[in-house]
Each structure stands twice: as structure tokens, then as C-alpha cells.
Amino acid sequence: MTDMGIRESRPDNLVLSPVKQSGLGDQMKRGLDAPICLTWELTYACNLQCVHCLSSSGRRDPRELSTAEAEAVIDELQRMQVFYINIGGGEPTIRPDFWHLVEYAVDHDVGVKFSTNGSRIDADVAAKLAEMDYVDVQISIDGSDAETNDHVRGEGSFATAVQAMEHLHDAGFGEFKISVVMTRHNIPQVDEFKAMADHYGAQLRLTRFRPSGRGADSWHELHPTDQQQRELYQWLLDRPDVLTGDSFFHLSALGEALPGLNLCGAGRVVCLIDPLGDVYACPFVLHDEFLAGSVRDEGGFQKVWQESDLFLELREPQSAGACASCGHFDACQGGCMAAKFFTGIPLDGPDPECVLGHGEPLVEAADRQARPVGADHSRSAPVAFLGRK
């Protein structure tokens, strides 16, 4: 297995033979006693306002979990033997108790991978991180040059991210991750991203752009073209060392499966805790329809994971729906739940970026309707509705 993001012994893409993939995939569909990876957004506070931010972050919510509540969640995850937590935000390092919670998790046998824009990774912090085991850093960047990156992430953000990479490299941290959300503007730069990762002794991690949060407003500008998807698919096949977090499994309908489980793990092997302690089935669908409960409820996170009606429903055998007549369903599993939901396609319908084109007419029809995508934490007004501008 390749590295999942935790230094020393943690996997990201699960590389499986077809036989093992089938058996393990069936087990994953039925759900596990604890998630393999738990995404935890510690805060909505952020010093950037990226146009594709899945949680519309910007302003801190005063109702976020206290330090004591967060420690209690970590204690529970230790008892459940959760493999590791993927901490994000917002910009998680802004939270005053961030470093305390990282150390608390590691001391309680819960590995940590955290995503950051790099703004608080100076030389001293990088040196501290280089001395820690079971902590990994993921620097977010969305262009191999300032012009491309800063169009999405804001002026000066490219220079900030590169400086953080320099500090980690100079401190001897090792294989930190460079995380890129794939858009039509940066897919032509994949070779440059790989060269950047190689230069710093880092690992490249490419993830899919979903139309959630502020990404709903930028979807039509940023999501890759069909031809770009096909080019990316071949590029990934040729570079199995590039991590994807299993986010491009819809591309497996093109032929050979990409490394990984190639299925939607929402509520089965992954979920998300938001800054308020609410638990969602998918890290990319922060919407009431996918809210399973709260860590503040009686029974805490474990009861939500093991007993919530939503999670139990997601673990039931799923109908192929409109994809039943397609011979590629076993390969792509119908695609991404988040991408379908926020583009207005029924969950048993085709992925909006279906490589065979089955999602295009449904996206065009859904564009005529409005679907609220949740709170925008960057301003007091509600977030805009999904739709072509």
C-alpha cells in the first residue's frame, strides 16, 4: 500500500489486486466499526477565501467545539481505534489550541494529517514538525505558478505556500504532501506539479473538484472538460505514485481501474466532523440532508457512526438507478454523491462528469433550478444558489 498521509506507516490510496479489491470493497460497502479516515474541520476561520472552498470558510463560528470537547472526541476515537484524522478547516492552524490538539491526538495513538495554506508554517514550526512522528502536513496549492494559483486562492497565496514548502524541506521534514484540486486551469500543469513535488522530496496529491460550498458558484468556470478528464486519467495510470484519495473513481469507467477502492466511502469508511461537532456522511456534502448527528449528542461520535439512520441506510445495497443499463457501472459505481447532489442530479443518477456523457443533460436540466448549498462562513449573507451565472 502507498502512503496515506501519516509518516512512518499510514496508507492513502489502497492499492489492491482485483480479487482483494472485490472482497475488501464488499466489506467497505457494508461499513466498518470505525472509519478508516475521519475528516475533522476544527474551525471555519480562514485567512483566505478560496473560490472553490467546500465549506465556504472565512469567519470563525463562536459555537465551535471547545478544547475540552475536542479532547473528548479524540479520547473516543482512540477507544474506537480510528486509524488517523485528517484535520482541515478553514485554516486549522488559526485555532489557538491547534498544536495542543495535534499533540493530544498523537499522545493518544491517533495519527494526524492536517491541511494548511502554509501561512503559519515558518522555520521554527517546520523544525518542530520534523521532530514529530505520526503527523503529516498537506500544503494546499492550486497552480504551479502565482497567476494560476492566486486566481483561485487569492493574491500572495502562491508565494506563501512555496515558502512553507521551503521551510519543511529545509527542516528535513520528509515527504509532506502537496495537495492540488484539479480544475480546467491547472490540469495542463500536472507535470509541473509533479516536478515541484520531486524538487521538495514531497508527494503529490491530486483531488477532484466538487461543486460544494463556494465551489458551487465556480463550478462552471473551473470543472475540467471531458478531454481534460481523459488526459488526467491516463496521466494517473502512468504515475501510480501520485496520490488521489480515491477521488477520481468515476474515471475508471474509461477502462483500467485507478489504484484504490473505487467506490463512495461516505458513511461507510469516511465521514466528517464540522467545527460545531456535527457529523456528516461525506466531507464534501455539508448539508442537512447528509447530517447524521452530533458528537455533542448522548453516545457521542461512536453512536452516530454505528447507529445513525443515515449511515445505516448508506450501508445498505445501493440501486444502480439510471446507471443500471450501463455496462460500466461496476467500474465507476455511479460516481460521486457530492458531485451529483450539488448539481441537482438524483443520487441514483449518473455522475455529472460521467465520462460517457450521461450526466450532461441532467446537469443542464438541473441548472434551471436552484439548490441551496449551505452557510457561507465568509460573510453574514447566505451563500449563493447553485446555477450558471
Coordinates of C-alpha atoms in Angstrom, one line a residue:
M1 CA 0.0 0.0 0.0
T2 CA 1.2 3.5 -0.7
D3 CA 1.3 6.2 2.0
M4 CA -2.0 7.6 3.2
G5 CA -0.5 10.7 4.7
I6 CA 0.9 9.8 8.1
R7 CA 4.6 9.4 8.3
E8 CA 6.0 6.1 9.4
S9 CA 3.2 3.7 8.4
R10 CA 0.0 5.2 7.0
P11 CA -1.7 4.5 3.7
D12 CA -3.6 7.0 1.4
N13 CA -4.5 5.1 -1.8
L14 CA -5.2 1.5 -1.1
V15 CA -3.5 -0.4 -3.9
L16 CA -5.3 -3.7 -4.2
S17 CA -5.3 -6.6 -6.7
P18 CA -8.7 -7.1 -8.4
V19 CA -9.5 -10.1 -6.2
K20 CA -8.6 -8.4 -3.0
Q21 CA -10.3 -5.2 -4.1
S22 CA -13.6 -7.1 -4.7
G23 CA -13.7 -8.7 -1.3
L24 CA -12.5 -5.7 0.6
G25 CA -14.8 -3.4 -1.4
D26 CA -17.8 -5.5 -0.4
Q27 CA -16.8 -5.2 3.2
M28 CA -16.3 -1.4 2.9
K29 CA -19.8 -1.1 1.4
R30 CA -21.3 -2.7 4.5
G31 CA -19.4 -0.3 6.7
L32 CA -16.8 -0.7 9.4
D33 CA -17.0 -0.4 13.2
A34 CA -14.9 2.8 12.9
P35 CA -14.0 5.0 10.0
I36 CA -10.6 4.4 8.3
C37 CA -10.2 8.1 8.0
L38 CA -12.1 10.8 9.8
T39 CA -12.1 14.3 8.4
W40 CA -12.4 17.0 11.1
E41 CA -12.8 20.6 10.3
L42 CA -11.6 22.3 13.5
T43 CA -12.7 25.8 12.6
Y44 CA -14.3 27.8 9.8
A45 CA -11.9 30.7 10.4
C46 CA -9.6 31.3 7.5
N47 CA -7.3 34.0 6.2
L48 CA -8.1 33.1 2.6
Q49 CA -11.4 32.9 0.7
C50 CA -10.7 30.3 -2.0
V51 CA -13.3 30.4 -4.7
H52 CA -13.8 26.6 -4.5
C53 CA -13.8 26.2 -0.7
L54 CA -16.0 23.3 0.1
S55 CA -17.1 24.7 3.5
S56 CA -17.3 28.4 2.5
S57 CA -14.9 29.2 5.3
G58 CA -13.7 32.6 6.4
R59 CA -15.2 33.6 9.7
R60 CA -15.0 31.6 13.0
D61 CA -18.3 30.3 14.4
P62 CA -18.4 31.0 18.1
R63 CA -20.3 27.7 18.7
E64 CA -17.3 25.6 17.6
L65 CA -16.2 22.8 19.9
S66 CA -14.2 23.8 23.0
T67 CA -10.7 22.4 23.7
A68 CA -12.2 20.0 26.3
E69 CA -14.9 18.8 23.9
A70 CA -12.3 18.2 21.2
E71 CA -10.1 16.3 23.6
A72 CA -13.2 14.1 24.5
V73 CA -13.7 13.3 20.8
I74 CA -10.1 12.3 20.5
D75 CA -10.4 10.0 23.5
E76 CA -13.4 8.4 21.9
L77 CA -11.6 8.0 18.6
Q78 CA -8.7 6.3 20.5
R79 CA -11.2 3.8 22.1
M80 CA -12.6 3.1 18.6
Q81 CA -9.1 2.6 17.2
V82 CA -9.6 5.2 14.4
F83 CA -6.5 5.0 12.2
Y84 CA -6.0 8.7 11.8
I85 CA -7.7 12.1 11.5
N86 CA -7.5 14.4 8.6
I87 CA -7.7 17.9 10.1
G88 CA -8.8 20.8 8.0
G89 CA -10.9 23.9 8.1
G90 CA -10.9 26.8 7.4
E91 CA -7.3 27.2 8.2
P92 CA -6.9 24.9 11.2
T93 CA -3.6 26.5 12.4
I94 CA -5.5 29.7 13.2
R95 CA -7.3 28.0 16.1
P96 CA -5.4 28.9 19.3
D97 CA -5.4 25.3 20.6
F98 CA -4.4 23.7 17.3
W99 CA -0.9 22.5 18.3
H100 CA -2.2 21.3 21.6
L101 CA -4.9 19.2 19.9
V102 CA -2.4 17.7 17.4
E103 CA -0.1 16.7 20.3
Y104 CA -3.0 15.4 22.3
A105 CA -4.1 13.2 19.4
V106 CA -0.7 11.7 18.8
D107 CA -0.2 11.1 22.5
H108 CA -3.5 9.2 22.4
D109 CA -2.5 7.0 19.4
V110 CA -4.4 8.9 16.8
G111 CA -2.3 9.9 13.8
V112 CA -2.8 13.4 12.3
K113 CA -2.7 14.7 8.8
F114 CA -3.5 18.4 8.6
S115 CA -4.2 20.6 5.5
T116 CA -2.9 24.1 5.5
N117 CA -2.4 27.0 3.2
G118 CA 1.1 27.3 4.8
S119 CA 0.7 30.8 6.2
R120 CA 1.7 29.7 9.7
I121 CA 4.5 27.2 8.7
D122 CA 7.6 29.3 9.5
A123 CA 11.1 27.8 10.1
D124 CA 10.5 27.2 13.8
V125 CA 7.2 25.4 13.2
A126 CA 8.7 23.3 10.4
A127 CA 11.6 22.3 12.7
K128 CA 9.0 21.3 15.4
L129 CA 7.0 19.3 12.9
A130 CA 10.1 17.5 11.6
E131 CA 10.7 16.1 15.1
M132 CA 7.1 14.7 15.4
D133 CA 6.1 11.2 14.4
Y134 CA 2.6 10.3 13.1
V135 CA 2.0 13.8 12.0
D136 CA 1.9 14.7 8.3
V137 CA 1.4 18.1 6.6
Q138 CA -0.5 18.8 3.4
I139 CA 0.2 22.1 1.7
S140 CA -2.7 23.2 -0.4
I141 CA -1.9 24.9 -3.8
D142 CA -3.9 25.2 -7.0
G143 CA -1.5 26.4 -9.6
S144 CA 2.2 25.7 -10.4
D145 CA 2.6 29.5 -10.8
A146 CA 1.3 32.5 -9.0
E147 CA -1.1 33.6 -11.7
T148 CA -3.0 30.3 -11.8
N149 CA -3.0 29.7 -8.1
D150 CA -3.8 33.2 -6.9
H151 CA -6.8 33.4 -9.3
V152 CA -8.4 30.7 -7.1
R153 CA -6.8 31.1 -3.7
G154 CA -6.1 34.9 -3.5
E155 CA -3.2 37.2 -4.1
G156 CA 0.1 36.2 -2.5
S157 CA -1.1 32.7 -1.6
F158 CA 1.3 31.0 -4.0
A159 CA 4.3 32.7 -2.5
T160 CA 3.1 31.8 1.0
A161 CA 2.6 28.1 0.1
V162 CA 6.0 27.9 -1.6
Q163 CA 7.7 29.4 1.4
A164 CA 6.1 26.8 3.7
M165 CA 7.4 24.1 1.4
E166 CA 10.9 25.6 1.6
H167 CA 10.7 25.6 5.4
L168 CA 9.6 22.0 5.6
H169 CA 12.2 20.9 3.1
D170 CA 15.0 22.8 4.9
A171 CA 13.9 21.3 8.2
G172 CA 14.2 17.8 6.9
F173 CA 10.5 17.0 7.4
G174 CA 10.5 14.4 4.6
E175 CA 7.6 13.6 2.4
F176 CA 5.0 16.2 3.1
K177 CA 2.1 16.4 0.7
I178 CA 1.4 18.9 -2.0
S179 CA -2.4 18.9 -2.4
V180 CA -4.0 20.2 -5.6
V181 CA -7.7 20.4 -6.5
M182 CA -7.9 19.7 -10.2
T183 CA -9.5 22.4 -12.4
R184 CA -9.6 23.2 -16.1
H185 CA -6.9 25.9 -15.4
N186 CA -4.3 23.7 -13.7
I187 CA -4.8 20.3 -15.3
P188 CA -2.3 21.4 -18.0
Q189 CA 0.2 21.9 -15.2
V190 CA 0.3 18.4 -13.8
D191 CA 3.8 17.8 -15.0
E192 CA 4.9 21.0 -13.3
F193 CA 3.2 19.9 -10.0
K194 CA 5.0 16.6 -10.1
A195 CA 8.3 18.3 -10.7
M196 CA 7.6 20.6 -7.8
A197 CA 6.9 17.7 -5.5
D198 CA 10.0 15.9 -6.7
H199 CA 12.1 19.1 -6.1
Y200 CA 11.0 19.2 -2.4
G201 CA 11.1 15.5 -1.8
A202 CA 7.3 15.6 -1.3
Q203 CA 4.4 13.6 -2.5
L204 CA 1.9 14.9 -5.0
R205 CA -1.8 14.5 -4.1
L206 CA -4.4 15.4 -6.7
T207 CA -8.1 15.6 -5.7
R208 CA -11.3 16.1 -7.6
F209 CA -13.1 19.5 -7.6
R210 CA -16.6 19.2 -6.2
P211 CA -19.4 21.8 -6.5
S212 CA -19.9 22.2 -2.8
G213 CA -19.6 25.3 -0.7
R214 CA -18.2 28.2 -2.8
G215 CA -17.3 25.6 -5.4
A216 CA -21.0 25.7 -6.4
D217 CA -20.6 29.2 -7.7
S218 CA -17.3 28.5 -9.5
W219 CA -18.2 25.0 -10.9
H220 CA -19.0 26.0 -14.4
E221 CA -15.8 28.0 -14.7
L222 CA -13.4 25.5 -13.0
H223 CA -14.5 21.9 -13.5
P224 CA -12.4 20.1 -16.1
T225 CA -13.5 19.4 -19.6
D226 CA -14.2 15.9 -20.8
Q227 CA -11.0 15.8 -22.8
Q228 CA -9.0 17.0 -19.7
Q229 CA -10.5 14.2 -17.6
R230 CA -9.4 11.6 -20.2
E231 CA -5.9 13.1 -20.2
L232 CA -5.8 13.2 -16.4
Y233 CA -6.9 9.5 -16.3
Q234 CA -4.1 8.4 -18.5
W235 CA -1.6 10.6 -16.6
L236 CA -2.6 9.0 -13.3
L237 CA -2.5 5.5 -14.7
D238 CA 1.1 6.1 -15.7
R239 CA 2.0 7.5 -12.3
P240 CA 0.7 5.2 -9.5
D241 CA 2.9 7.0 -7.0
V242 CA 0.7 10.1 -7.3
L243 CA -2.0 10.1 -4.5
T244 CA -5.6 10.8 -5.2
G245 CA -7.5 9.9 -2.0
D246 CA -9.7 7.7 -4.3
S247 CA -11.5 10.8 -5.6
F248 CA -11.3 10.0 -9.3
F249 CA -13.0 6.6 -9.2
H250 CA -15.6 7.9 -11.8
L251 CA -12.8 7.9 -14.3
S252 CA -12.4 4.1 -14.0
A253 CA -15.3 3.7 -16.5
L254 CA -12.7 4.6 -19.1
G255 CA -11.0 1.2 -18.8
E256 CA -8.5 0.1 -16.3
A257 CA -9.3 0.9 -12.7
L258 CA -7.2 3.5 -10.9
P259 CA -5.5 2.4 -7.8
G260 CA -7.8 2.4 -4.7
L261 CA -11.2 1.1 -3.6
N262 CA -13.1 2.8 -6.4
L263 CA -16.3 3.4 -4.5
C264 CA -18.0 6.1 -2.5
G265 CA -17.0 5.7 1.1
A266 CA -19.5 8.2 2.6
G267 CA -20.8 6.8 5.9
R268 CA -19.1 3.5 5.2
V269 CA -15.4 4.2 5.7
V270 CA -15.2 8.0 5.9
C271 CA -17.2 10.9 7.4
L272 CA -16.7 14.4 8.6
I273 CA -17.0 16.3 11.9
D274 CA -17.5 20.0 11.4
P275 CA -16.4 22.7 13.8
L276 CA -19.6 22.6 15.8
G277 CA -19.4 18.8 16.3
D278 CA -22.0 17.9 13.6
V279 CA -21.2 14.6 11.8
Y280 CA -21.8 14.4 8.1
A281 CA -21.6 11.3 5.9
C282 CA -19.3 12.9 3.4
P283 CA -16.5 15.6 3.7
F284 CA -17.9 17.2 0.6
V285 CA -21.6 17.4 1.5
L286 CA -22.1 19.7 4.4
H287 CA -25.8 19.8 4.0
D288 CA -28.7 19.0 6.4
E289 CA -29.7 16.0 4.1
F290 CA -26.4 14.3 5.0
L291 CA -26.3 15.3 8.7
A292 CA -26.1 12.1 10.8
G293 CA -25.9 13.6 14.3
S294 CA -23.6 15.4 16.6
V295 CA -20.7 14.4 18.8
R296 CA -22.4 16.5 21.5
D297 CA -25.4 14.1 21.5
E298 CA -25.7 11.3 24.0
G299 CA -23.5 8.5 23.0
G300 CA -21.1 10.8 21.2
F301 CA -19.4 10.1 17.9
Q302 CA -19.5 6.3 18.2
K303 CA -23.2 6.2 18.5
V304 CA -23.6 8.4 15.4
W305 CA -21.2 6.3 13.4
Q306 CA -22.6 2.9 14.4
E307 CA -26.3 3.6 14.8
S308 CA -27.4 6.7 12.9
D309 CA -30.3 6.0 10.5
L310 CA -28.4 7.9 7.7
F311 CA -25.3 5.8 8.0
L312 CA -27.2 2.5 8.2
E313 CA -29.1 3.5 5.1
L314 CA -25.9 4.3 3.2
R315 CA -24.5 0.9 4.1
E316 CA -27.5 -0.9 2.5
P317 CA -27.0 -2.3 -1.0
Q318 CA -27.5 0.7 -3.3
S319 CA -29.5 0.6 -6.5
A320 CA -27.8 1.4 -9.8
G321 CA -30.8 3.5 -10.7
A322 CA -30.4 5.3 -14.0
C323 CA -27.0 3.7 -14.4
A324 CA -28.3 0.1 -14.3
S325 CA -28.3 -0.3 -18.1
C326 CA -24.7 1.0 -18.4
G327 CA -22.0 -1.7 -18.7
H328 CA -19.5 0.5 -16.8
F329 CA -21.4 0.8 -13.5
D330 CA -19.3 -1.8 -11.8
A331 CA -16.2 0.2 -12.6
C332 CA -17.4 3.7 -11.6
Q333 CA -20.1 2.8 -9.1
G334 CA -22.2 5.7 -10.4
G335 CA -19.7 8.3 -9.4
C336 CA -19.5 10.9 -6.6
M337 CA -22.5 11.5 -4.3
A338 CA -21.4 15.1 -3.6
A339 CA -21.0 16.0 -7.2
K340 CA -24.4 14.6 -8.0
F341 CA -26.2 16.2 -5.1
F342 CA -24.9 19.8 -5.6
T343 CA -25.5 19.7 -9.4
G344 CA -29.1 18.6 -8.8
I345 CA -28.8 15.1 -10.1
P346 CA -30.6 12.3 -8.2
L347 CA -28.2 10.2 -6.1
D348 CA -29.0 7.1 -8.2
G349 CA -28.3 9.1 -11.3
P350 CA -25.0 9.4 -13.3
D351 CA -22.1 11.5 -12.1
P352 CA -22.3 15.0 -13.6
E353 CA -18.8 14.4 -15.1
C354 CA -19.7 10.9 -16.4
V355 CA -17.0 10.1 -18.9
L356 CA -19.7 8.6 -21.2
G357 CA -21.6 11.9 -21.2
H358 CA -24.7 10.5 -19.4
G359 CA -24.6 13.3 -16.8
E360 CA -24.6 16.3 -19.2
P361 CA -28.3 16.6 -20.0
L362 CA -29.2 16.2 -16.3
V363 CA -26.8 18.9 -15.3
E364 CA -28.3 21.2 -17.9
A365 CA -31.8 20.5 -16.7
A366 CA -30.8 21.0 -13.1
D367 CA -29.2 24.3 -13.9
R368 CA -32.7 25.7 -14.3
Q369 CA -33.5 25.0 -10.7
A370 CA -31.9 26.5 -7.5
R371 CA -30.5 24.3 -4.7
P372 CA -29.2 25.9 -1.5
V373 CA -25.6 24.8 -0.7
G374 CA -25.5 25.8 3.0
A375 CA -24.0 28.6 5.1
D376 CA -21.2 30.8 3.8
H377 CA -18.9 31.5 6.7
S378 CA -17.0 34.2 4.9
R379 CA -19.9 36.7 5.2
S380 CA -23.2 37.2 7.0
A381 CA -25.3 36.9 3.9
P382 CA -26.4 33.3 2.8
V383 CA -24.4 31.6 0.2
A384 CA -25.5 31.9 -3.4
F385 CA -27.6 29.3 -5.0
L386 CA -26.1 26.8 -7.5
G387 CA -26.6 27.8 -11.1
R388 CA -24.9 29.1 -14.1
K389 CA -24.0 32.8 -13.8

